[in-house]
Coordinates of C-alpha atoms and ligand atoms in Angstrom, one line a residue:
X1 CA 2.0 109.1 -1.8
X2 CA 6.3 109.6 -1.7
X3 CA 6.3 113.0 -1.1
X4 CA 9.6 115.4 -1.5
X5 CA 8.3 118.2 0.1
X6 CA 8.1 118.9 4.2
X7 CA 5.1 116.8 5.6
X8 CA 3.1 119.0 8.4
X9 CA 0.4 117.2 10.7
X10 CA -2.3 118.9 13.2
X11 CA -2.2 120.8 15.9
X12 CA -4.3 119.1 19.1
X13 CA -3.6 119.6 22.3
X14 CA -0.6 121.6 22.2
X15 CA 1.5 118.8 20.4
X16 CA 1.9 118.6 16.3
X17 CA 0.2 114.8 15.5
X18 CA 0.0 113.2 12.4
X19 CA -2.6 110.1 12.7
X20 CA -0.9 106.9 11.8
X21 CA -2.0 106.1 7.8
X22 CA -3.7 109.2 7.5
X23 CA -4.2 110.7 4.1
X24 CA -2.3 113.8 2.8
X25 CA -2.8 116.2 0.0
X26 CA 0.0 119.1 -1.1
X27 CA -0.2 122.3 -2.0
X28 CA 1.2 124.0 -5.1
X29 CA 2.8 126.8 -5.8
X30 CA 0.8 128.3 -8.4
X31 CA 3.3 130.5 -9.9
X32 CA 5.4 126.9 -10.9
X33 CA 2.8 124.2 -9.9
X34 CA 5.6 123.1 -8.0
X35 CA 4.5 121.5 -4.7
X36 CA 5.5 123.2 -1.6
X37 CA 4.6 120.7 1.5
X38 CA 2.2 117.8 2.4
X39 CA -0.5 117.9 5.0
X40 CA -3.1 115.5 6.9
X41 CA -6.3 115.1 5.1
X42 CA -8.3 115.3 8.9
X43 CA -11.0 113.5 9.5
X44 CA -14.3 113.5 11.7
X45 CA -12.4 111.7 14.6
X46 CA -9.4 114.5 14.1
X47 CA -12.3 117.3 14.8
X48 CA -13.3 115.6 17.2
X49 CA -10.3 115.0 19.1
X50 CA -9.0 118.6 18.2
X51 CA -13.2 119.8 19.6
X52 CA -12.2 117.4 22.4
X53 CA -8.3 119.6 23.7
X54 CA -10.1 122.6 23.1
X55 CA -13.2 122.3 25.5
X56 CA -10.8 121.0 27.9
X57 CA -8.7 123.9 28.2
X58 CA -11.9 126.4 27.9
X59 CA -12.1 127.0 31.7
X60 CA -8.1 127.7 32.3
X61 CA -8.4 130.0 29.7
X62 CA -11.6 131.7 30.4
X63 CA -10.1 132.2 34.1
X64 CA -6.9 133.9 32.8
X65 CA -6.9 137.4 32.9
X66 CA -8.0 139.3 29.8
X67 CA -4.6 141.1 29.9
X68 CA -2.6 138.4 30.5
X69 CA -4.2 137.0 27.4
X70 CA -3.6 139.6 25.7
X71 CA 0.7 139.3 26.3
X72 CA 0.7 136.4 24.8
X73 CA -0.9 138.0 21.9
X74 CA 2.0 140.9 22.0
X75 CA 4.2 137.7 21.6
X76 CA 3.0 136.4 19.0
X77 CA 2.8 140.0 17.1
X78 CA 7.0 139.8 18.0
X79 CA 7.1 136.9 16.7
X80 CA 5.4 137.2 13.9
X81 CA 7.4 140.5 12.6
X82 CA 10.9 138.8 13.5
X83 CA 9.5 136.4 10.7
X84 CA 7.5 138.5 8.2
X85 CA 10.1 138.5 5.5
X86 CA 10.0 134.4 5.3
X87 CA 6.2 134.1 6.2
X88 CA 5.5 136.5 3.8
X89 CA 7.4 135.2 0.9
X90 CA 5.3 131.6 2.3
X91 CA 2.5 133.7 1.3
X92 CA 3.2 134.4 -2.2
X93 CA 4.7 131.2 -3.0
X94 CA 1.7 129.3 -1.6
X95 CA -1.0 131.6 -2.9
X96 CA 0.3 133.7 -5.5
X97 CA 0.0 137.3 -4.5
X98 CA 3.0 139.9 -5.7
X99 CA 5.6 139.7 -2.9
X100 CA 4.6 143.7 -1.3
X101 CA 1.2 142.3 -0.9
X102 CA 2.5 139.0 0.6
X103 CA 4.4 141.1 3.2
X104 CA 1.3 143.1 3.7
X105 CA -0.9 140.1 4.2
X106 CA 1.6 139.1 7.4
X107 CA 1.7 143.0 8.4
X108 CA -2.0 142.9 8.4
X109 CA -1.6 139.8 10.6
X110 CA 0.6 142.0 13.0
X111 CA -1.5 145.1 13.2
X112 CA -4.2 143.1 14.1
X113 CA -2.9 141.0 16.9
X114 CA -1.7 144.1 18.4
X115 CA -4.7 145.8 18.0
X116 CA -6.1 142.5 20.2
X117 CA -3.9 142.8 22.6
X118 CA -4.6 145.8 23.8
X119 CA -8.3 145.1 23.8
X120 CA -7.3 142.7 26.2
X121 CA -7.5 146.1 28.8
X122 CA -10.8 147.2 27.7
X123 CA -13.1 144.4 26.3
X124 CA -15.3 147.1 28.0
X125 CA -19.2 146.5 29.3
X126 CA -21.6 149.2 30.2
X127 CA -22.8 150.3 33.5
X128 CA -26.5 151.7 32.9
X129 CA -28.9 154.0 35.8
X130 CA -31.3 151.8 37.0
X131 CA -34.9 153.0 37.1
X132 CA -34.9 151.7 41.4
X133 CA -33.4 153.0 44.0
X134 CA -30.2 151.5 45.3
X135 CA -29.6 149.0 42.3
X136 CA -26.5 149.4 40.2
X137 CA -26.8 147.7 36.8
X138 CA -23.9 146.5 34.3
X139 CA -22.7 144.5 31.4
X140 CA -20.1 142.0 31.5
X141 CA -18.4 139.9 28.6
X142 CA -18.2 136.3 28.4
X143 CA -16.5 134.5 25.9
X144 CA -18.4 131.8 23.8
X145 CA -16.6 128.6 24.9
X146 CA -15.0 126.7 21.6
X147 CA -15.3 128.4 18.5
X148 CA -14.4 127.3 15.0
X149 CA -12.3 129.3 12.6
X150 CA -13.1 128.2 9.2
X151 CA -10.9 130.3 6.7
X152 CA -10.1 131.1 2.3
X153 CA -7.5 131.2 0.8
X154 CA -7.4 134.3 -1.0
X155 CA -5.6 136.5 3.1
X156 CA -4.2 133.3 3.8
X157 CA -2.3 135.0 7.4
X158 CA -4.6 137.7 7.4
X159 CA -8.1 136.2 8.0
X160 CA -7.1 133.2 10.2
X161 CA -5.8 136.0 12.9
X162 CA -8.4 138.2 12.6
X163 CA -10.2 135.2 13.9
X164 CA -8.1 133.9 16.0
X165 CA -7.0 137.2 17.4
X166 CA -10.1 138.1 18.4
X167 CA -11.7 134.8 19.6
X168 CA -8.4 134.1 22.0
X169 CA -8.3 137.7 23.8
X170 CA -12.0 137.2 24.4
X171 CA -11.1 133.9 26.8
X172 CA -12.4 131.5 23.7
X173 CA -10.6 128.1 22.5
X174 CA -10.6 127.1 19.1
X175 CA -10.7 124.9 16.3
X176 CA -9.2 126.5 13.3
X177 CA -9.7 124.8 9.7
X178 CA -8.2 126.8 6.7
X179 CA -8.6 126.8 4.0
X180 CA -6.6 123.6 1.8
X181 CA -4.7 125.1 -0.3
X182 CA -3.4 127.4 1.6
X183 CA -2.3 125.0 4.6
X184 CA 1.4 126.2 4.9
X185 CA 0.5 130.3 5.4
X186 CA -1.8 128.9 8.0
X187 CA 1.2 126.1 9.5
X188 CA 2.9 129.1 9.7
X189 CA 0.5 131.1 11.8
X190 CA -0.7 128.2 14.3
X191 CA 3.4 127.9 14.9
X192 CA 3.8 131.8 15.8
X193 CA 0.9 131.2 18.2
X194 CA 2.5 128.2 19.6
X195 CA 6.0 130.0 20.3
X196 CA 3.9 132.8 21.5
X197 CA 2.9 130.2 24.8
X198 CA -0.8 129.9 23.8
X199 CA -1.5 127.1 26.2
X200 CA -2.1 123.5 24.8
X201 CA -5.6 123.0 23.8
X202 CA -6.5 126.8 23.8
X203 CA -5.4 126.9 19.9
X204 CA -6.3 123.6 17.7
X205 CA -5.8 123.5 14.1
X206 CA -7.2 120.5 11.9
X207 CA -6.3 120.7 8.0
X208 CA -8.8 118.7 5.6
X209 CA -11.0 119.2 3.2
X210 CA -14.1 121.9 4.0
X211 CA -16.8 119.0 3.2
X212 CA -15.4 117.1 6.0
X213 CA -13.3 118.6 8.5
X214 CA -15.2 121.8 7.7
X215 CA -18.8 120.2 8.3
X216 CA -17.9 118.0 11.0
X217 CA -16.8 121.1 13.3
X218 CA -20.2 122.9 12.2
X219 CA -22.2 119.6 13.3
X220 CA -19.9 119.3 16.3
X221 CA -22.4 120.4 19.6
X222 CA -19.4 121.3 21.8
X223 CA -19.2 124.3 18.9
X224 CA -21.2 127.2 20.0
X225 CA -20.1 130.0 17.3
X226 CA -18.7 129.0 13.6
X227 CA -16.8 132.0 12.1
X228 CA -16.6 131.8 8.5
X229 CA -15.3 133.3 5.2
X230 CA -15.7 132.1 2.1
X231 CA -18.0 132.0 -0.8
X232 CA -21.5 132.1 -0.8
X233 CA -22.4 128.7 -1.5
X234 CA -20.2 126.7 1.4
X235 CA -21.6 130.1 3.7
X236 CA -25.2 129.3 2.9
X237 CA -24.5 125.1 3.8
X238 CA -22.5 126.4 6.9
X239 CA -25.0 128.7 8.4
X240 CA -28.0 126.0 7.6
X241 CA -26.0 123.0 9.2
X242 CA -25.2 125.7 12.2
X243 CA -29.2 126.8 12.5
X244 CA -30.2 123.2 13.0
X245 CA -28.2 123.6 16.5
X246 CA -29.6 127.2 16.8
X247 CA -25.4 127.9 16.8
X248 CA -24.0 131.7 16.1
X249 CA -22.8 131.3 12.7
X250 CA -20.5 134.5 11.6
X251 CA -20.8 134.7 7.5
X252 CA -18.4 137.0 5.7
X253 CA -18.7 135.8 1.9
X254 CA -18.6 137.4 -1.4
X255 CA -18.7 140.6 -3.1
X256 CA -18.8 142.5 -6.7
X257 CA -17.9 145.7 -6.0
X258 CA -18.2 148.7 -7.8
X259 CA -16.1 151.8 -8.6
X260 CA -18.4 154.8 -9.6
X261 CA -16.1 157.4 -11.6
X262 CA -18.3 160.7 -12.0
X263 CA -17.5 162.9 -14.7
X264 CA -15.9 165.3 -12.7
X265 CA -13.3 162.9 -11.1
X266 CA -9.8 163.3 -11.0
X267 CA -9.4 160.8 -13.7
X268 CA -5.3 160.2 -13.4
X269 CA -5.8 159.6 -9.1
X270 CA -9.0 157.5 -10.3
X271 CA -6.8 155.1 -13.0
X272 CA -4.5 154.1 -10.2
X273 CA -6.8 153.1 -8.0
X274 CA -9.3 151.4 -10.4
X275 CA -6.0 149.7 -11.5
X276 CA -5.1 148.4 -8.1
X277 CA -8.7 147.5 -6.9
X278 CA -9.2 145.4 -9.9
X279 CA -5.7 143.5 -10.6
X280 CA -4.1 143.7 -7.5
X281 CA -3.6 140.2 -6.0
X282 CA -5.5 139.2 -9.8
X283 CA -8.5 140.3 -8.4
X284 CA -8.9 137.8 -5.7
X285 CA -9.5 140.0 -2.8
X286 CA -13.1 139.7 -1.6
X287 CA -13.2 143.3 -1.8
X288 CA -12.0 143.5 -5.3
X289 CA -12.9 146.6 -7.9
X290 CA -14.8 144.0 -10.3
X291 CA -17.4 146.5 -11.6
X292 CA -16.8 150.2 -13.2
X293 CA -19.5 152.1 -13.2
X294 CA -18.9 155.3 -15.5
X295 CA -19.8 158.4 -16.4
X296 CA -21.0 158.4 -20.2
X297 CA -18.8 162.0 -20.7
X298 CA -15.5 160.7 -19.0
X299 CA -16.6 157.0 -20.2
X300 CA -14.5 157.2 -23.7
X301 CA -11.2 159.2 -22.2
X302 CA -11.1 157.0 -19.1
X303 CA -11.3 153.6 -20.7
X304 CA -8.5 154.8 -23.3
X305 CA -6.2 155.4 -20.6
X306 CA -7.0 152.4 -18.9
X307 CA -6.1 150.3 -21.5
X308 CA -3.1 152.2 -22.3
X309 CA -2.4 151.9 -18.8
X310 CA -2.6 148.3 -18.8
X311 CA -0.2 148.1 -21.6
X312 CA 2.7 148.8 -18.9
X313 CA 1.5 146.7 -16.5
X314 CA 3.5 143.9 -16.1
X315 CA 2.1 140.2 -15.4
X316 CA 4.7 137.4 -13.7
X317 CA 7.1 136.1 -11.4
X318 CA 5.0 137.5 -8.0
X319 CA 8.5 137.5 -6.1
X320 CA 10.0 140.2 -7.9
X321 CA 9.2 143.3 -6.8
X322 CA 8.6 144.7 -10.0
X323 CA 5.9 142.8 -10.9
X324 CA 1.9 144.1 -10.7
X325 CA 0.0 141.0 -11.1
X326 CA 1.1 137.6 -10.2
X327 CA -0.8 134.1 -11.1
X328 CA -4.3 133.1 -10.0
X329 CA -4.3 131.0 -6.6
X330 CA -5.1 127.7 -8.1
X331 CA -5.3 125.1 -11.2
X332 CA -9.3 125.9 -10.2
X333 CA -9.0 129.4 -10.2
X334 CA -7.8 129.9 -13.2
X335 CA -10.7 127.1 -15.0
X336 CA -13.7 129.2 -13.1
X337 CA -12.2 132.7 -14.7
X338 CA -11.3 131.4 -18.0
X339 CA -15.1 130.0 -18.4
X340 CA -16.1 134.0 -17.2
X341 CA -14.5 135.5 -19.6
X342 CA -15.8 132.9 -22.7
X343 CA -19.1 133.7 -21.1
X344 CA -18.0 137.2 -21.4
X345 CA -17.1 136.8 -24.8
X346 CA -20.8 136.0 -25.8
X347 CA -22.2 138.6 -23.7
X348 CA -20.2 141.7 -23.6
X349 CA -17.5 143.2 -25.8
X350 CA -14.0 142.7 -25.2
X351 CA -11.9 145.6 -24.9
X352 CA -8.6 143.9 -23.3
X353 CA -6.6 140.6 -22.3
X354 CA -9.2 137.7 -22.0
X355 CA -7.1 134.8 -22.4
X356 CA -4.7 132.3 -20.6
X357 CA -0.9 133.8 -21.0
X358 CA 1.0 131.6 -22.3
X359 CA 5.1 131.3 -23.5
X360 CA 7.8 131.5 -20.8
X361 CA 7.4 132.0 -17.3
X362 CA 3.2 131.5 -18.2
X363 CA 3.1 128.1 -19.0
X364 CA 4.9 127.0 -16.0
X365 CA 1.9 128.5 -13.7
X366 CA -1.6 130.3 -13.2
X367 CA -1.5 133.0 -15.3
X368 CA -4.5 135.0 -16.4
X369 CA -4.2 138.6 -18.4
X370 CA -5.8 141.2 -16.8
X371 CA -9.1 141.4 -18.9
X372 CA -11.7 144.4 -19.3
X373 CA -15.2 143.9 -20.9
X374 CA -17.9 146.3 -21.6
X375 CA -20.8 145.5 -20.6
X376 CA -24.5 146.5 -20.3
X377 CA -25.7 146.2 -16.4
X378 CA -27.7 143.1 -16.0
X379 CA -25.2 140.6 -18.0
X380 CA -23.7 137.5 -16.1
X381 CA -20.4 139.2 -15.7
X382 CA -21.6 142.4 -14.1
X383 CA -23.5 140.8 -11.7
X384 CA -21.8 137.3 -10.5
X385 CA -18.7 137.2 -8.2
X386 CA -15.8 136.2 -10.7
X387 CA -12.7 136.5 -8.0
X388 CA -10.2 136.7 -11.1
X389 CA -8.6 139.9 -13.0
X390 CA -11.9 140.4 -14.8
X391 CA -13.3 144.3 -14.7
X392 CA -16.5 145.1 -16.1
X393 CA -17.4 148.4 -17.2
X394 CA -20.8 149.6 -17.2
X395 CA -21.6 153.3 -18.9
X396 CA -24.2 155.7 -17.5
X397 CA -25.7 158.8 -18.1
X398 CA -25.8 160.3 -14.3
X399 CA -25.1 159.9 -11.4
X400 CA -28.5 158.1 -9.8
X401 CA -28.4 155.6 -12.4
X402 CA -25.2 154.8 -11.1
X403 CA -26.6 154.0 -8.1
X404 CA -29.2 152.1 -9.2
X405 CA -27.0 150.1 -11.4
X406 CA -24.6 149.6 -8.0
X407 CA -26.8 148.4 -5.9
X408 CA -28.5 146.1 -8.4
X409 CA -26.3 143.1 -7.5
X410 CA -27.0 140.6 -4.6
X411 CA -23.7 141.6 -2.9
X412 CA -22.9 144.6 -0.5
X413 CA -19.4 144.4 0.1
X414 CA -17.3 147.5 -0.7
X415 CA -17.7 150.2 -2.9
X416 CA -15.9 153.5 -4.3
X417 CA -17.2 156.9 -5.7
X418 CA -15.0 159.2 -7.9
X419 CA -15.9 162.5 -8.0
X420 CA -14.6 166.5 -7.0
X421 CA -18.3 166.8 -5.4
X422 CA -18.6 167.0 -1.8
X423 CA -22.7 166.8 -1.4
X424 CA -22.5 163.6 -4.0
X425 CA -19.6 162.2 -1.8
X426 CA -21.8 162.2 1.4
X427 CA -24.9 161.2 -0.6
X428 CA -22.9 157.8 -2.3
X429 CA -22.4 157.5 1.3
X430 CA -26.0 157.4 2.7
X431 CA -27.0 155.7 -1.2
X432 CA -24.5 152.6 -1.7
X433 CA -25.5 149.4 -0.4
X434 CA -22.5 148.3 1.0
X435 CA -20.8 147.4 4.2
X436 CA -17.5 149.9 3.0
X437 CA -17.8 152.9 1.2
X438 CA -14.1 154.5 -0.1
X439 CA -14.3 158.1 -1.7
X440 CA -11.7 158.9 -4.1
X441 CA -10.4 155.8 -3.0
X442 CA -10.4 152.2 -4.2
X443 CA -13.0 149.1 -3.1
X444 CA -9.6 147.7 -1.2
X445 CA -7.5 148.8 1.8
X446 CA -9.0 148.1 5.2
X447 CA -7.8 148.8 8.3
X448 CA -7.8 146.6 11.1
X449 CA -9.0 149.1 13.8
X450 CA -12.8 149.6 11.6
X451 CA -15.3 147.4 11.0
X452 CA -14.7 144.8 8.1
X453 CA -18.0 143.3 6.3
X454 CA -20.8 143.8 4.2
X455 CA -24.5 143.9 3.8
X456 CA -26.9 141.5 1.6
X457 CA -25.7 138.2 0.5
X458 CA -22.2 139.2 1.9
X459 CA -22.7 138.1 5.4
X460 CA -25.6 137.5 8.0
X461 CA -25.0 141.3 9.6
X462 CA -21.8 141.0 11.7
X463 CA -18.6 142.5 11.5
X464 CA -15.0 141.6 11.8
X465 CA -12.2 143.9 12.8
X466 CA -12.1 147.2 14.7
X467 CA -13.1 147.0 18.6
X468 CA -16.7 145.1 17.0
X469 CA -14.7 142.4 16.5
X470 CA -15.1 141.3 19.5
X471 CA -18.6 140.7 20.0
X472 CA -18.7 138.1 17.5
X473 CA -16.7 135.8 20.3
X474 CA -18.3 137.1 23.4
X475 CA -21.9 136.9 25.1
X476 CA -23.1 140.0 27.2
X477 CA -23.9 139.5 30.3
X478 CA -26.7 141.9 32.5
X479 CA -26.0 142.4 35.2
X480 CA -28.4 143.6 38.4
X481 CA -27.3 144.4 42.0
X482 CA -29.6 145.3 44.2
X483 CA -28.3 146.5 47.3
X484 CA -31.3 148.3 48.8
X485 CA -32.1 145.2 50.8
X486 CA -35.7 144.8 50.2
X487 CA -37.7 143.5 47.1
X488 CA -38.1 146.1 44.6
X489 CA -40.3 145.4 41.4
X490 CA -39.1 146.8 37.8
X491 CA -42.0 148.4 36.0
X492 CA -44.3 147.7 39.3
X493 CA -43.0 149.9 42.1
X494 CA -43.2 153.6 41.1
X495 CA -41.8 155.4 44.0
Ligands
LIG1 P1 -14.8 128.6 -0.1 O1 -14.6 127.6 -1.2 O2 -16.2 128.9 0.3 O3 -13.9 128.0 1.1 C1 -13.7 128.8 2.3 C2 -13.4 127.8 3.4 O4 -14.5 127.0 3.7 C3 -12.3 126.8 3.1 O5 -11.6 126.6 4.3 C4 -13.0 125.6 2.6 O6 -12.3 124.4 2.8 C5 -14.2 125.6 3.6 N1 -15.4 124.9 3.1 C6 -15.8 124.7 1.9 N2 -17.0 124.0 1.9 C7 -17.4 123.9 3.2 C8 -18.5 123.4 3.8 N3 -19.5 122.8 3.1 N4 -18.6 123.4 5.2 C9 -17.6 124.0 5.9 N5 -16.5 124.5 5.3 C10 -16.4 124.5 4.0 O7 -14.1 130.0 -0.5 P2 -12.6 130.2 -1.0 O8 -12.6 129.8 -2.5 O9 -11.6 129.7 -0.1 O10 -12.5 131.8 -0.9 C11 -13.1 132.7 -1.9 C12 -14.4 133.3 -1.4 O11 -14.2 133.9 -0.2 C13 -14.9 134.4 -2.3 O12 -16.2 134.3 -2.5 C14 -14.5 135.7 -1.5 O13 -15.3 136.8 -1.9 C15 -14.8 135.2 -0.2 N6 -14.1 136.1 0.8 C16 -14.8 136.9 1.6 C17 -14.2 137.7 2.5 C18 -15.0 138.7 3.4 O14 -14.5 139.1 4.4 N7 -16.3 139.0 3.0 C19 -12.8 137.7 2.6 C20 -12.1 136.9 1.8 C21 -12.7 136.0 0.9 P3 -11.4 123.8 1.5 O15 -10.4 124.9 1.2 O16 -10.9 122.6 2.0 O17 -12.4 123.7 0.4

């Protein structure tokens, strides 16, 4: 294909290759459908060349200190915020996202490396009493060996370093995938890494399409642990190819998370943030507010000042600053949420948006109005992961059957309670299935220093961020030294 836009190749061994005659695809600004740059479609022999650089530079890497690993890391996090403005604006041209949260996805990035960094001091064990005399027992990290990073689109900086982050200050190489049509955010993060001196072979990146650079790295043997976000289905395929080689597979997938707005909530503070959890970056975040779940004596008031709400919120270009809501990520996207909301139609009642935009700046891109249906619990739209601007809202008489109607949903991701109460604030705590609970807050703004993920069909039970982050890429190690020079028996010897 004659391509006018930049042409990127893959990362292996510390040099940037592009396989003679290799197929390319382009991604698209979906704001324009303008195409923004060409990459290699990898192949099996790419991963494995790519699986090849980084298991040779495992033990140099594994040997250098954890601190020393973790300067590099504080170069890249300089780096990165000398170029924030231009990788962020990469990020809402490539993906869609209103420019502030574009910056935020690359400041997210930052705080995260940083974070990393200074676990390079740490990456603490245990030392443990021993139940005999003169022994002195321990635990040690290890890292993994090669790991591979396979990423979405939806934090396109974001969730490739908290991967990468975390798997390099924990001595790990690594094969890093993203996600296709996001290829130039994650260009842009391999190359801070690069300048950053992470030496060749310790960082590989292979762009290509998930059914085959992305299951070639899962069947690869040399691949001990397979960290993954994404959606449910490619999860499910990941972790069963992984279990075949009894590999660590690291799930973080979807979500439909509810806000619970009690009827003695501070209803203004609760419109802003049911407003931001739901529309911000059009509802693509995997945390997303895509269920409200509502008091039946606020129900009436709060949904009238929603939509009036809505009426001022403005939909477009997502690189003015102005704007609340840009386009949906993809040509895809926007399909998979238009067919929600005709299935909404039939279903549920619609109370605002549910159509394409159209005229002007909207038929040039992605654009999808912010759209609010109400629902009984148990219809397709309350209970299936949509990833668009689509909020469902659910009535309820109390405060229990909000929590049944909550947790009635295979996904545990985040969730949010409204309300003045402080013993119903700690109780939604111990009651809401969820891996994040946010009181009189919304389902979205993590933190990089706590734990990131979610119970149920969200994940298999790890986490990423905060200091757990690290055990996804490290083995632990026991320890025993026994330096009382004779044989002494655990469990056997008493005295
Ligand atoms: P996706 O279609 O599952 O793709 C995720 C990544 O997996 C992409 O790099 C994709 O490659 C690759 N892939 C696809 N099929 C694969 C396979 N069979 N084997 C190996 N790799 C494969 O998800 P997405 O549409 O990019 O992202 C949206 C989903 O991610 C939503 O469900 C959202 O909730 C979830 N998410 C979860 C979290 C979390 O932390 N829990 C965070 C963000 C997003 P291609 O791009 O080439 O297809």
């Amino acid at each position: 294909m004659a391509s006018q836009v930049p042409e990127y190749g893959l990362f292996i061994g510390g040099k940037w290759v592009s396989p003679p005659g290799a197929q390319r695809f382009e991604t698209v600004n979906p704001a324009t459908k303008e195409p923004l740059a060409s990459f290699v479609s990898g192949t099996a022999a790419d991963v494995d060349r790519a699986v090849t650089a980084a298991h040779g530079a495992f033990p140099a890497w594994k040997e250098t200190p954890a601190p020393k690993r973790g300067d590099i890391l504080l170069a890249a996090a300089r780096i990165l915020t000398e170029r924030k403005a231009a990788v962020g604006r990469v990020v809402t041209q490539e993906m869609g996202k209103v420019i502030g949260e574009g910056l935020g996805d690359v400041q997210e990035s930052i705080d995260f490396i940083e974070y990393m960094a200074g676990e390079g001091r740490r990456l603490f064990g245990e030392t443990v009493p021993s139940e005999l005399r003169r022994k002195f027992c321990l635990t040690v990290r290890q890292p993994k060996g090669v790991v591979a990073c396979i990423t979405p689109w939806n934090f396109p900086t974001a969730i490739p370093n908290w991967k990468i982050a975390a798997a390099l200050i924990t001595g790990n190489t690594i094969v890093f995938k993203p996600a296709s049509n996001t290829a130039l955010c994650a260009t842009e993060v391999v190359k801070v890494y690069e300048a950053a001196g992470v030496p060749p072979g310790v960082l590989n990146f292979v762009t290509g399409s998930g059914g085959v650079v992305g299951t070639a790295l899962v069947e690869d043997p040399r691949i001990r642990t397979v960290s993954f976000t994404g959606g449910v289905e490619a999860g499910r395929d990941v972790y069963v190819r992984g279990a075949k080689q009894l590999k660590m597979v690291h799930l973080e997938l979807g979500g439909k998370n509810p806000v619970l707005l009690m009827e003695d909530a501070d209803l203004p503070l609760a419109l802003e943030g049911v407003l931001f959890g739901a529309f911000g970056t059009s509802g693509q975040r995997c945390t997303a507010t895509s269920r409200l779940i509502v008091h039946e004596k606020v129900y009436d008031q709060f949904l009238t000042m929603l939509t009036e709400r809505l009426a001022r919120f403005s939909v477009g270009d997502p690189l003015d600053p102005r704007t609340g809501m840009g386009p949906v990520a993809s040509a895809d996207q926007e399909k998979k949420i238009l067919e929600y909301i005709e299935i909404g139609k039939k279903e549920a009642k619609l109370r605002y948006g549910g159509t394409k935009l159209t005229g002007g700046i909207y038929d040039r891109g992605y654009f999808v109005a912010p759209t609010i249906f109400e629902t009984e619990h148990g219809t397709r739209i309350s209970k299936e992961e949509i990833f668009g601007p689509v909020l469902s809202v659910i009535r309820v008489r109390d405060y229990d059957e909000a929590v049944r109607v909550a947790n009635d949903v295979t996904y545990g991701l985040s969730s949010s309670l409204y309300t003045r109460d402080v013993n119903r604030a700690f109780r939604a705590i111990d009651d809401l299935e969820a891996g994040i609970t946010y009181i009189n807050a919304p389902t979205i703004g993590a933190e990089v220093q706590l734990p990131f993920g979610g119970v149920k069909n969200t994940g298999n039970g790890g986490r990423e961020a905060g200091s757990v982050a690290i055990d996804e890429f490290t083995e632990i190690k026991t320890v025993f030294v026994d330096f009382s020079a004779k044989l002494q028996k655990a469990q056997i010897d008493s005295e």
